Coordinates of C-alpha atoms in Angstrom, one line a residue:
X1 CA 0.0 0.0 0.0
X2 CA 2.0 3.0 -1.1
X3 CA 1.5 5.9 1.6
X4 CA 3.2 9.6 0.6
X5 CA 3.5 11.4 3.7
X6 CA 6.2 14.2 2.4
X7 CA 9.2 14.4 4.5
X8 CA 12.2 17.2 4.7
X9 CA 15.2 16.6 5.8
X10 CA 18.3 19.0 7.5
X11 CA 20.7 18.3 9.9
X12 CA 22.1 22.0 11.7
X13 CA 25.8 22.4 12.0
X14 CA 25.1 21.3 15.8
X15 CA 24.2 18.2 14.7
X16 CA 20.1 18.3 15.2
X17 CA 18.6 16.8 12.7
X18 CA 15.0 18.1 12.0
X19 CA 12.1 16.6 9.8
X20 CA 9.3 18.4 8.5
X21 CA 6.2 16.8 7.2
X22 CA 3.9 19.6 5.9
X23 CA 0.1 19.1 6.3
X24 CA -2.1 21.8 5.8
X25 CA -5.4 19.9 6.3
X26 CA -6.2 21.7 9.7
X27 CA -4.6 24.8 11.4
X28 CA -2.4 22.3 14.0
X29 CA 0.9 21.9 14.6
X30 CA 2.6 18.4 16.5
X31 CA 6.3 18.9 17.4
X32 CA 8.3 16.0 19.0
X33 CA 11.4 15.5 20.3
X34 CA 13.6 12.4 20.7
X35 CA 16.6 12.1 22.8
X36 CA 19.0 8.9 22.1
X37 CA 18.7 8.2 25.6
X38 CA 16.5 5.6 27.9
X39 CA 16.5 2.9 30.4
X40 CA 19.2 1.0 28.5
X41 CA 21.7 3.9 28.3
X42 CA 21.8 3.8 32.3
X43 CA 25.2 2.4 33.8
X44 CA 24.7 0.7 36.6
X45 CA 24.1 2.9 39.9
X46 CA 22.5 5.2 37.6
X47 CA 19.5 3.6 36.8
X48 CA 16.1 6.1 36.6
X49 CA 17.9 8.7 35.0
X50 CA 16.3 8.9 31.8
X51 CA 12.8 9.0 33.4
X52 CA 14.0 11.4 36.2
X53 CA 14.9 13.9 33.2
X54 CA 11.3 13.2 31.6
X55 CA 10.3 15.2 35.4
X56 CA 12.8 17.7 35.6
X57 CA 12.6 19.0 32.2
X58 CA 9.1 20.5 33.0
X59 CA 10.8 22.6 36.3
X60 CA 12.2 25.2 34.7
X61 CA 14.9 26.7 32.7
X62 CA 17.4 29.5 32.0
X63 CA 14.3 31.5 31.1
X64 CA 11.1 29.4 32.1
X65 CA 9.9 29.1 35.8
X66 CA 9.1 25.4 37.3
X67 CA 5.4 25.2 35.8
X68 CA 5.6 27.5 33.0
X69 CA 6.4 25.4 30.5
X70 CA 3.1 23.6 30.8
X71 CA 1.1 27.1 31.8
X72 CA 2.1 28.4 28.6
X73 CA 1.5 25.9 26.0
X74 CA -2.0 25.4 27.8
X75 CA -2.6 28.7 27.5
X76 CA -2.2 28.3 23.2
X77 CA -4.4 25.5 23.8
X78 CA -1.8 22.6 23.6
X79 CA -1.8 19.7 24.9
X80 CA 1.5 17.8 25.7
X81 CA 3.5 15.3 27.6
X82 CA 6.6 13.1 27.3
X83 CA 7.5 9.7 28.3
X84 CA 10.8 7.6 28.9
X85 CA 11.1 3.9 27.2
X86 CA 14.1 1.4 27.1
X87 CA 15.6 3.0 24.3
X88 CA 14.7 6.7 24.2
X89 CA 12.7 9.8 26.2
X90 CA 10.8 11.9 23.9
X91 CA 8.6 14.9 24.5
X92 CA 5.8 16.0 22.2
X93 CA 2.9 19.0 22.1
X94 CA 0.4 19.8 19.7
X95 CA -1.0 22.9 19.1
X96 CA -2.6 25.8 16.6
X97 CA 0.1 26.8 13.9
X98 CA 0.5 29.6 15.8
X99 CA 2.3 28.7 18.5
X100 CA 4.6 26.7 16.8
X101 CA 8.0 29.4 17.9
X102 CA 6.3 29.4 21.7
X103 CA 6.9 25.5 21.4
X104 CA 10.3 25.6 19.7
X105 CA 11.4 28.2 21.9
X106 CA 10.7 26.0 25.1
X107 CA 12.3 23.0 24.0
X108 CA 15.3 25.0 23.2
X109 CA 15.7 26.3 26.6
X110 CA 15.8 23.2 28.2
X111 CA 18.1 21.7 25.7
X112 CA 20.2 24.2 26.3
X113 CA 19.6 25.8 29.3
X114 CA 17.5 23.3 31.4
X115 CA 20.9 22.7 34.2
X116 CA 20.3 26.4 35.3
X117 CA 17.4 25.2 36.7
X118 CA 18.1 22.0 38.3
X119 CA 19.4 22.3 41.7
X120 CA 18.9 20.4 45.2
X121 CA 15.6 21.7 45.8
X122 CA 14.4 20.8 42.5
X123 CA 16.4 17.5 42.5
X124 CA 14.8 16.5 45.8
X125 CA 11.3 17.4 44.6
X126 CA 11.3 15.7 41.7
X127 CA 12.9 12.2 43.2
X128 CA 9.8 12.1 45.3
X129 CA 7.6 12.6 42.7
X130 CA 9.2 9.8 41.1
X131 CA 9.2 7.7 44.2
X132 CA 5.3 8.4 44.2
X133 CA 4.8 7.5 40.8
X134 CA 6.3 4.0 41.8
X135 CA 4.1 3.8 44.4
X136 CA 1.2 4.2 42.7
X137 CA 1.6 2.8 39.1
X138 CA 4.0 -0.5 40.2
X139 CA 4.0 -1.3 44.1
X140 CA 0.5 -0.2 45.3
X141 CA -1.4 -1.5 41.8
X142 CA -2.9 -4.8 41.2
X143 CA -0.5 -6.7 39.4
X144 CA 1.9 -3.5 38.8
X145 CA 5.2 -4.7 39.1
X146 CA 4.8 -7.9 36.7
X147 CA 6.8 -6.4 33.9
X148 CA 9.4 -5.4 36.8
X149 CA 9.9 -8.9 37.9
X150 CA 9.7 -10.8 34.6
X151 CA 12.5 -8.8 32.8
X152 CA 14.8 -9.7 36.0
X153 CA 13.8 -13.3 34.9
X154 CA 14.4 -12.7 31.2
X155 CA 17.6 -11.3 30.7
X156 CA 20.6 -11.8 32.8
X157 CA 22.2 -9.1 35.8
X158 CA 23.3 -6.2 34.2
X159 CA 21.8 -6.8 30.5
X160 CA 20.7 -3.0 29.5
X161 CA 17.3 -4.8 29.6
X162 CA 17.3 -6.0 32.7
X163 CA 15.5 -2.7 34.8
X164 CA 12.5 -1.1 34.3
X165 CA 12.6 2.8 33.3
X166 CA 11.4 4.2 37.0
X167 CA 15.1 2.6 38.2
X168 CA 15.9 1.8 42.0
X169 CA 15.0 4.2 44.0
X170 CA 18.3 3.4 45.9
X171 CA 20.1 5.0 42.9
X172 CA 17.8 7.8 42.6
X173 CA 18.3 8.3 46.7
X174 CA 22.2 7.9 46.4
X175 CA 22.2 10.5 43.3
X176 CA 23.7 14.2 44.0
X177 CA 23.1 17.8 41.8
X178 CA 26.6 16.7 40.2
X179 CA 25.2 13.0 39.1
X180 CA 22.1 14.6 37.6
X181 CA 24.0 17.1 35.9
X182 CA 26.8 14.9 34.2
X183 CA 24.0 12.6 33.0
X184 CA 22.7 15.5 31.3
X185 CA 25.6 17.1 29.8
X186 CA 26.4 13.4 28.5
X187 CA 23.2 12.8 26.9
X188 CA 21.1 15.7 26.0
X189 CA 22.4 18.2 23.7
X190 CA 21.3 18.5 19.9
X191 CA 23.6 16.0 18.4
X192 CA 22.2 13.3 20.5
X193 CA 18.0 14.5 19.3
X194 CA 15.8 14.3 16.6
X195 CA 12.8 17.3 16.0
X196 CA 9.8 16.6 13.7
X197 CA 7.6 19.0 12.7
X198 CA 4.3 17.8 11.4
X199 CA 1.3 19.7 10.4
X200 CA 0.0 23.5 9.1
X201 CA 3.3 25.3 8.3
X202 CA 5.8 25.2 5.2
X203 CA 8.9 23.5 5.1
X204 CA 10.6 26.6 4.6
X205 CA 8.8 28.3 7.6
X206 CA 9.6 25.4 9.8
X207 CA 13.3 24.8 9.4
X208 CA 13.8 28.9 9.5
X209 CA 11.9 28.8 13.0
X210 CA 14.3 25.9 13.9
X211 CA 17.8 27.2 13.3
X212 CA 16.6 30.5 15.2
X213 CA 15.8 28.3 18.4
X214 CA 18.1 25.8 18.1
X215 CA 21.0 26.8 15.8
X216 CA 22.8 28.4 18.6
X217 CA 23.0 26.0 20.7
X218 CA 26.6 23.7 20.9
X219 CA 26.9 20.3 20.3
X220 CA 27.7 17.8 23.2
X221 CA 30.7 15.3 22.9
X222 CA 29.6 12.1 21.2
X223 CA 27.6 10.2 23.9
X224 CA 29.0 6.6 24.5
X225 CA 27.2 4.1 23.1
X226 CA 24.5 1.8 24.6
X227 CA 25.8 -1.6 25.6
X228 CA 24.9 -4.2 22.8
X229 CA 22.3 -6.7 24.5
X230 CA 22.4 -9.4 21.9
X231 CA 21.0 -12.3 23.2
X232 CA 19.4 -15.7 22.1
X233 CA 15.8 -17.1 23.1
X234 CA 15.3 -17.7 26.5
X235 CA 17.0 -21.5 27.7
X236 CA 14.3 -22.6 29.9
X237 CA 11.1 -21.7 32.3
X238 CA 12.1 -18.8 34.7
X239 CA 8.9 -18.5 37.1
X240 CA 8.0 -16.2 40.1
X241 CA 4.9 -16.8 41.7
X242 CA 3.0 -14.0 44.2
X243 CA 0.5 -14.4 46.0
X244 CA -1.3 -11.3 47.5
X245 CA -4.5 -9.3 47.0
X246 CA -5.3 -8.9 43.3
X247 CA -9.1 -9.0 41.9
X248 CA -8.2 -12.4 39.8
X249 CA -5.8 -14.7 39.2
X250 CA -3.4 -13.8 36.9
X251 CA -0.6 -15.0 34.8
X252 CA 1.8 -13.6 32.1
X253 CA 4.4 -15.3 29.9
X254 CA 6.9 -13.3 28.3
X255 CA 9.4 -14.4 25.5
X256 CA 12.7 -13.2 23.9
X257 CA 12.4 -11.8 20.5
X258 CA 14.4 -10.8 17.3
X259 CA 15.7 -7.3 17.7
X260 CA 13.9 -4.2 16.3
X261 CA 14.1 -3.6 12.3
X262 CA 14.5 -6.9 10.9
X263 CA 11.5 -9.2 9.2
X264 CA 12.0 -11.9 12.1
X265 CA 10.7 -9.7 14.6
X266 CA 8.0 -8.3 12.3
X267 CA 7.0 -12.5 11.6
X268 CA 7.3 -12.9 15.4
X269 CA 5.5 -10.1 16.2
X270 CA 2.6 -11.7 13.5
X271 CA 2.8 -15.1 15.3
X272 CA 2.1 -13.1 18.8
X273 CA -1.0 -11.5 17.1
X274 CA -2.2 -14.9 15.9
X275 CA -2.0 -16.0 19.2
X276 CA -3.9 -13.0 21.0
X277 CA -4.6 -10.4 18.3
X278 CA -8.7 -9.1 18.9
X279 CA -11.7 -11.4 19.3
X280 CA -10.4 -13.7 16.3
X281 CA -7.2 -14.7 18.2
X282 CA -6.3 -18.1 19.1
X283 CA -6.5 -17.7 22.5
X284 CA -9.5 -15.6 22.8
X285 CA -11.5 -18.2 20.8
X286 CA -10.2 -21.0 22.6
X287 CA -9.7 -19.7 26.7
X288 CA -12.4 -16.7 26.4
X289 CA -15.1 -18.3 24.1
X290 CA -15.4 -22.0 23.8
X291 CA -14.0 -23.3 27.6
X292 CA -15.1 -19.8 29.6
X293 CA -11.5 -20.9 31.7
X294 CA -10.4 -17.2 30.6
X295 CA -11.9 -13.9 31.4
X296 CA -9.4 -11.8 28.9
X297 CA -6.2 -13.0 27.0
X298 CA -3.9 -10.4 25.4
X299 CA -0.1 -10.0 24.0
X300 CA 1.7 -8.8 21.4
X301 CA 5.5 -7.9 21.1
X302 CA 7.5 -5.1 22.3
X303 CA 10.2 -4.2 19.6
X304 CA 13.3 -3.4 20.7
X305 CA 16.6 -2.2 19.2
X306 CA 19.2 -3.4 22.0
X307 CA 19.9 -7.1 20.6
X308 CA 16.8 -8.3 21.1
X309 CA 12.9 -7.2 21.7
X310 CA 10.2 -9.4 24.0
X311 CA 6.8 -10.2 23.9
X312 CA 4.2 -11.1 26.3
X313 CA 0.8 -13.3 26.3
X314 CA -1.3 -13.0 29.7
X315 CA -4.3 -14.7 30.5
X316 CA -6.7 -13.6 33.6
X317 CA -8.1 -16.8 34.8
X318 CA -12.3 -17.2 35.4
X319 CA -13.8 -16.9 38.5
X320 CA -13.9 -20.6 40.0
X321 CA -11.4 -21.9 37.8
X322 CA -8.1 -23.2 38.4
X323 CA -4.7 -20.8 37.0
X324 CA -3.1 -24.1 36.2
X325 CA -6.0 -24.6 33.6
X326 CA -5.1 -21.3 31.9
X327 CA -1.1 -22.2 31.8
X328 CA -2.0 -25.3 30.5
X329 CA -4.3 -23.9 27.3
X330 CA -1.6 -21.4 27.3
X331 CA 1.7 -23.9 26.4
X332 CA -1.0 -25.9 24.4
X333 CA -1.8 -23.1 22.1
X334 CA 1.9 -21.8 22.0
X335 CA 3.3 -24.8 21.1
X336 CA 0.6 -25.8 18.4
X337 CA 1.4 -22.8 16.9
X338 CA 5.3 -23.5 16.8
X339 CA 4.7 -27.2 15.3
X340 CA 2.2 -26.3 12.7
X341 CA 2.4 -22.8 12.2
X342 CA -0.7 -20.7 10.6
X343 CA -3.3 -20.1 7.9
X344 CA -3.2 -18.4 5.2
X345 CA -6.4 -16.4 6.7
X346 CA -5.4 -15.9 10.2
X347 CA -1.6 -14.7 8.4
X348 CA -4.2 -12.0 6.2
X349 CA -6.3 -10.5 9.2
X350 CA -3.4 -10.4 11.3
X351 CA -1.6 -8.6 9.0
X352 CA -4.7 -6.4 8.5
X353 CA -4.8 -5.7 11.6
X354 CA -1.1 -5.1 11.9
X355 CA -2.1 -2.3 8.8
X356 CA -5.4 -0.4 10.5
X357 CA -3.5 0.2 13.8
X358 CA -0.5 1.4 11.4
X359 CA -3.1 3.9 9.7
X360 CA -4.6 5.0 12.6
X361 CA -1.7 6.4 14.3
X362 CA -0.3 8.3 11.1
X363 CA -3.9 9.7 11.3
X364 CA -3.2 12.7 13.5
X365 CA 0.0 15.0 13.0
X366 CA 0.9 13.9 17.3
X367 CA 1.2 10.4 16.0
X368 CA 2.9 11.0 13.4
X369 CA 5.5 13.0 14.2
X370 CA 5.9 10.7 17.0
X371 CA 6.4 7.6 14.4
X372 CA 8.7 10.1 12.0
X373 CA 10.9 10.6 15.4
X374 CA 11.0 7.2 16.4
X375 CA 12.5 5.6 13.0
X376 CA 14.3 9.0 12.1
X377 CA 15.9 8.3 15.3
X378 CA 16.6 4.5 16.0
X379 CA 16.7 3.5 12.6
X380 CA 17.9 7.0 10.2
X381 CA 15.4 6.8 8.0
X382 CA 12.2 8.7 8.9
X383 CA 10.5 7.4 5.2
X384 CA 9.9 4.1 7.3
X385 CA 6.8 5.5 7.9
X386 CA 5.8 5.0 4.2
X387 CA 6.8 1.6 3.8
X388 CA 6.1 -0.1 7.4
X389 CA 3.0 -1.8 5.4
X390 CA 5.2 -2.8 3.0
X391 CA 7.5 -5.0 5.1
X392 CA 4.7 -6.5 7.3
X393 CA 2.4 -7.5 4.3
X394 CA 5.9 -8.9 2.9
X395 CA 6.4 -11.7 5.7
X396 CA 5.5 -15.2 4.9
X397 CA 3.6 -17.7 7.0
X398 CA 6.5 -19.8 7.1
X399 CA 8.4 -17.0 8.3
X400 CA 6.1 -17.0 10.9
X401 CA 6.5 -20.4 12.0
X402 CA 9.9 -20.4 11.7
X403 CA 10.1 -17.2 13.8
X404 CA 7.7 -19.5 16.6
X405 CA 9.5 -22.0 16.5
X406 CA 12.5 -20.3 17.3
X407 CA 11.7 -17.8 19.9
X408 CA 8.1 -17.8 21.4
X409 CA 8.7 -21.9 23.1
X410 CA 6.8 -23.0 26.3
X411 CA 10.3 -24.2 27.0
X412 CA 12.1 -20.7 26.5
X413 CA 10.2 -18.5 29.0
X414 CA 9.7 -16.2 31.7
X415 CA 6.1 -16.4 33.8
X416 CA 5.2 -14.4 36.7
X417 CA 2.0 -15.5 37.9
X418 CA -0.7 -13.6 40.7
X419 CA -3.1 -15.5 42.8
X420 CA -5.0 -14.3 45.5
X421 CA -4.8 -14.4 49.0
X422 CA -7.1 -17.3 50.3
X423 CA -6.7 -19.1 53.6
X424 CA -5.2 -22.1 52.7
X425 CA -2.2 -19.7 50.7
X426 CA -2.0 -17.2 53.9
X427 CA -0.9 -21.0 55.8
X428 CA 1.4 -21.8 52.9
X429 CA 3.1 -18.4 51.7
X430 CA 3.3 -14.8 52.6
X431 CA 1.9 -12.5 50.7
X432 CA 3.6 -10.9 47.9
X433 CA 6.3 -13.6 48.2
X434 CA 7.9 -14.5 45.1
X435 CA 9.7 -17.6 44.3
X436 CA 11.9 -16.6 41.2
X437 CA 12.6 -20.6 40.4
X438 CA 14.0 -21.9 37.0
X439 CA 11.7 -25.0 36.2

């Protein structure tokens, strides 16, 4: 399906590259910013960093005030966030066309000017806001800190992999001003970003308004590079078993996968969505519909570009029925899928699938720009955008199955499971204990 989405390209003598994609279908305006820096960047005794900078680079700068950044884009009528993943932090507003210099202007001056800002006070602010985020989204949530403890099962001590992006809070409490600081000055300077401009203003206008933010501002020396995670598929059952208050019973297995970019992971990725892709999904026909042992079943892959990506399949058992059951049905269906791969139909709808979800986040200039970012960044080449449809409709369904067979085994897993807290478990195990065993 050939997509057009026009793209312009420059790269400023600091280094930034920037890519406008004109679209003067409504008056709006998405810019969004990537920074070659996440989880997997952090050394060890550093780790949080990258989402600790997603906090701090809303208190304030050389010339912006802790809270204006947000006050003043709100007051355009913008909307914008950010967020921190293994492999990058980016932060993104949209807005009328006319505040597109109040936008560039900002993310200059914390690109360039954001350390003016950050001092103990700030520092210690912001830790506890992370510290609450933790609370709330990973300790005090049902099931929250699952994807925690399953990547300590799937990838070794020290893989770049191997911590979630909130970090240890030990690190985060042992961290100084002068820590914060040289993670900054290592890692967030032009050279080290990408810009895209999407939406209601000319190439020429856009790239002009750039280089008068951001021309000015000096490179950084080249940032190390990430340590390569390369890995193979998982060799053997890593499980950790809690038992505390959650609503159901719960249990999630998650796999080793091809890295990011290359048509293994996008046939893996298929072979997950066979699995637990929508209604017509294995899993949801089997677990959901036809035994009822299943309230929900989901997964998918999470592509990576470290050495290798993972993906997850999770199944919330029914009320009354054994999580045993749901494993079972679960290693069952996986390793049907493995030995006899897939049909021709269920290869077209998830690929269809694959190809609506693609569609609908080009659809607005936020996602978008986002998507022009993310390959401009991790892959140098922001036309992905016009040929991702391309490559998925390309895999085969032996590809598929050879891409099962390979990496997403019942015998090459992680599994975290969540039961809740009866009687007869309260005798046998405290709550929230986790066993962490290798079957």
């Amino acid at each position: 399906m050939p997509l057009n989405y026009p793209l312009a390209e420059q790269t400023l003598d600091n280094g930034l590259r920037v890519v406008v994609s004109s679209d003067r279908a409504v008056p709006i305006v998405s810019v969004n910013l990537w920074y070659d820096v996440g989880s997997r960047h952090e050394p060890p005794g550093l780790t949080g960093f990258a989402h600790l900078f997603e906090h701090l680079m809303f208190q304030g700068s050389r010339n912006v005030r802790s809270g204006q950044h947000f006050s003043f884009l709100e007051s355009v009528g913008a909307s914008l966030n950010a967020s921190t993943f293994f492999d990058r932090t980016n932060y993104f507003e949209s807005l009328p066309s006319g505040g597109l210099d109040l936008a560039l202007w900002l993310e200059a001056d914390r690109m360039g000017y954001l350390l003016d800002a950050v001092n103990q006070e700030n520092l210690d602010n912001q830790r506890d806001v992370v510290k609450e985020e933790k609370r709330q989204s990973y300790d005090n949530r049902p099931y929250g800190d699952s994807y925690e403890r399953l990547v300590r099962l799937l990838f070794p001590e020290g893989h770049p992999y191997a911590h979630m992006t909130i970090g240890s809070m030990a690190d985060l409490d042992a961290a100084d001003v002068e820590d914060v600081h040289a993670f900054f000055r290592k890692y967030y300077g032009p050279n080290n970003a990408v810009l895209t401009i999407v939406g209601d203003v000319s190439e020429e206008d856009a790239f002009d308004a750039v280089k008068r933010y951001f021309g000015h501002l000096p490179a950084i020396p080249a940032p190390p590079p990430a340590p390569d995670g390369t890995i193979g598929p998982l060799d053997g059952v890593y499980r950790d078993d809690v038992v505390e208050d959650v609503p159901s019973d719960l249990i999630t297995m998650m796999f080793r996968l091809p890295v990011d970019g290359t048509q293994e992971l996008d046939a893996a990725a298929l072979a997950l969505d066979v699995l637990a892709g929508g209604q017509s999904g294995r899993l949801n026909r089997r677990l959901v519909r036809d035994e009822e042992i299943a309230q929900s079943v989901s997964g998918g892959a999470l592509p990576l570009i470290g050495g290798v990506s993972f993906g997850t399949l999770t199944g919330i058992a029914s009320d009354g029925i054994e999580l045993q059951q749901v494993e079972d049905a679960l290693v069952e269906e996986v390793e049907k899928l493995a030995k006899d791969g897939i049909t021709a139909d269920e290869l077209a709808t998830a690929q269809a699938q694959a190809e609506r979800d693609w569609l609908e986040q080009l659809a607005t200039c936020g996602g978008r720009a986002d998507e022009i970012s993310h390959h401009a960044l991790l892959f140098g080449d922001p036309n992905r955008i016009n040929t991702r449809i391309d490559e998925i409709r390309a895999v085969t369904a032996d590809q598929v199955q050879a891409a099962a067979s390979k990496w997403i085994r019942a015998g090459s897993r992680a599994q975290v499971t969540y039961r809740r807290q009866t009687e007869a478990t309260a005798a046998d195990q405290p709550a929230g204990d986790a066993a962490g065993e290798q079957e």
